């Protein structure tokens, strides 16, 4: 037993009840929804992504430098305290530590350059993050790859802003 909306007393006008039951649920709304009061701009998102990535890069750089600053003297002492000192092992450990110290010091330096010269240093920022993530497995892998992703997002937003600016200059 079916009761129409008009008979149930919910809708008084029978034509209106027929229209309400026959409307297309996939049709666009009659009036467009009002936008929120203030949407964040892509430059705000870009700055937020870069600030977060710079913070991660800085902390990863300091963690790496402190780690190798503690481990290198211990390793050097253990190598030098052996009876036959292997010069190859000492030189290899010193070169490896110097390479990692350079990598992590570059992370600290590039964390300061992210806001000012992203386009000029983008490839270096990306490579340093990827190398730190690869060599710092498993401790630094996920933060490094996340920071590289954030820098890529920020660069993408910057490119989107440039495209919009070029289009608006062309119209005006």
XYZ file of C-alpha atoms in Angstrom:
172
model
C 0.000 0.000 0.000
C 1.513 3.273 -1.103
C 0.526 6.695 0.104
C 1.429 9.778 -1.860
C 3.108 12.655 -0.095
C 0.030 14.822 -0.617
C -2.244 12.286 1.088
C 0.083 11.883 4.023
C -0.161 15.576 4.794
C 3.544 16.194 4.392
C 3.049 18.053 1.120
C -0.099 19.962 0.363
C 0.420 20.591 -3.333
C 0.143 17.420 -5.411
C 2.048 18.912 -8.378
C 4.906 19.867 -6.099
C 5.022 16.351 -4.683
C 5.239 14.970 -8.202
C 8.111 17.331 -9.034
C 9.970 16.419 -5.857
C 9.770 12.724 -6.611
C 10.819 13.163 -10.240
C 13.878 15.404 -9.797
C 17.193 14.135 -11.068
C 19.511 13.447 -8.126
C 22.536 13.897 -10.413
C 21.493 17.303 -11.733
C 23.557 20.271 -10.598
C 21.982 22.350 -7.847
C 19.728 25.204 -8.908
C 21.905 27.704 -7.080
C 25.646 27.229 -6.813
C 26.957 26.653 -3.305
C 28.607 29.626 -1.695
C 32.367 29.360 -1.327
C 33.887 29.406 2.139
C 34.755 32.813 3.513
C 38.508 32.561 2.920
C 40.360 29.772 1.197
C 44.093 29.464 1.771
C 46.038 30.534 -1.262
C 48.597 28.322 -2.892
C 51.367 30.653 -1.695
C 50.254 29.951 1.894
C 50.378 26.215 1.184
C 53.754 26.615 -0.519
C 55.195 28.449 2.465
C 53.793 25.864 4.852
C 55.261 22.972 2.829
C 58.643 24.662 2.592
C 58.713 25.500 6.299
C 57.945 21.905 7.218
C 60.525 20.525 4.751
C 63.173 22.991 5.958
C 62.568 21.953 9.554
C 62.908 18.261 8.660
C 66.082 18.903 6.638
C 67.631 20.920 9.467
C 66.885 18.289 12.105
C 68.086 15.453 9.905
C 71.315 17.350 9.208
C 72.009 17.957 12.889
C 71.127 14.371 13.818
C 73.514 13.059 11.156
C 76.360 15.371 12.170
C 75.985 14.526 15.847
C 75.823 10.805 15.065
C 79.013 10.828 13.001
C 80.673 13.184 15.479
C 80.164 10.556 18.174
C 80.788 7.417 16.110
C 83.930 8.530 14.246
C 86.186 9.017 17.300
C 85.019 5.696 18.736
C 85.717 3.897 15.454
C 89.041 5.660 15.017
C 90.113 4.700 18.528
C 89.184 1.062 17.949
C 91.121 0.997 14.655
C 94.211 2.652 16.129
C 94.225 0.458 19.233
C 94.651 -2.751 17.229
C 98.176 -4.153 17.075
C 98.724 -3.977 13.332
C 97.111 -0.673 12.364
C 95.434 -0.954 8.983
C 95.978 2.378 7.265
C 93.438 1.478 4.578
C 90.688 1.001 7.164
C 91.509 4.300 8.884
C 91.576 6.213 5.600
C 88.372 4.529 4.390
C 86.550 5.326 7.611
C 87.803 8.925 7.532
C 86.744 9.465 3.916
C 83.331 7.904 4.541
C 82.765 10.028 7.631
C 83.848 13.153 5.760
C 81.400 12.323 2.957
C 78.520 11.875 5.360
C 79.484 15.017 7.280
C 79.421 16.919 3.979
C 76.011 15.441 3.101
C 74.461 16.359 6.431
C 76.035 19.816 6.496
C 74.540 20.371 3.032
C 71.142 19.464 4.454
C 71.490 22.191 7.083
C 72.715 24.731 4.516
C 69.963 23.889 2.020
C 67.290 24.085 4.722
C 68.129 27.784 4.946
C 67.989 28.262 1.166
C 64.584 26.661 0.598
C 62.577 29.846 1.053
C 64.863 32.163 -0.882
C 66.163 30.138 -3.818
C 63.994 27.102 -4.346
C 64.170 27.101 -8.140
C 67.940 27.494 -8.283
C 68.630 24.826 -5.647
C 65.732 22.440 -6.293
C 67.733 19.614 -7.862
C 70.412 19.812 -5.159
C 67.761 19.873 -2.395
C 66.080 16.862 -3.925
C 69.281 14.839 -4.412
C 70.584 15.567 -0.922
C 67.254 14.456 0.567
C 67.155 11.282 -1.503
C 70.757 10.396 -0.622
C 70.179 11.039 3.076
C 67.073 8.872 2.935
C 68.885 6.075 1.135
C 72.000 6.093 3.317
C 70.125 6.763 6.543
C 67.960 3.665 6.285
C 65.769 3.025 8.311
C 65.990 5.946 10.741
C 66.098 8.823 8.244
C 64.411 7.212 5.248
C 60.796 8.191 5.830
C 61.456 11.752 7.057
C 63.824 12.362 4.135
C 61.433 11.070 1.496
C 58.561 13.000 3.089
C 60.634 16.201 3.023
C 61.522 15.623 -0.640
C 57.828 15.145 -1.381
C 56.995 18.397 0.429
C 59.616 20.296 -1.567
C 58.196 18.847 -4.786
C 54.689 19.926 -3.807
C 55.916 23.428 -2.981
C 57.678 23.679 -6.326
C 54.542 22.474 -8.104
C 52.460 25.138 -6.369
C 55.030 27.776 -7.300
C 54.831 26.686 -10.944
C 51.015 26.824 -10.810
C 51.193 30.393 -9.481
C 53.564 31.389 -12.289
C 51.216 29.921 -14.909
C 48.254 31.815 -13.459
C 50.279 35.041 -13.357
C 51.289 34.626 -17.006
C 47.680 33.996 -18.015
C 46.407 37.065 -16.150
C 49.183 39.228 -17.653
C 48.231 38.007 -21.122
C 44.562 38.924 -20.577
C 45.303 42.437 -19.252
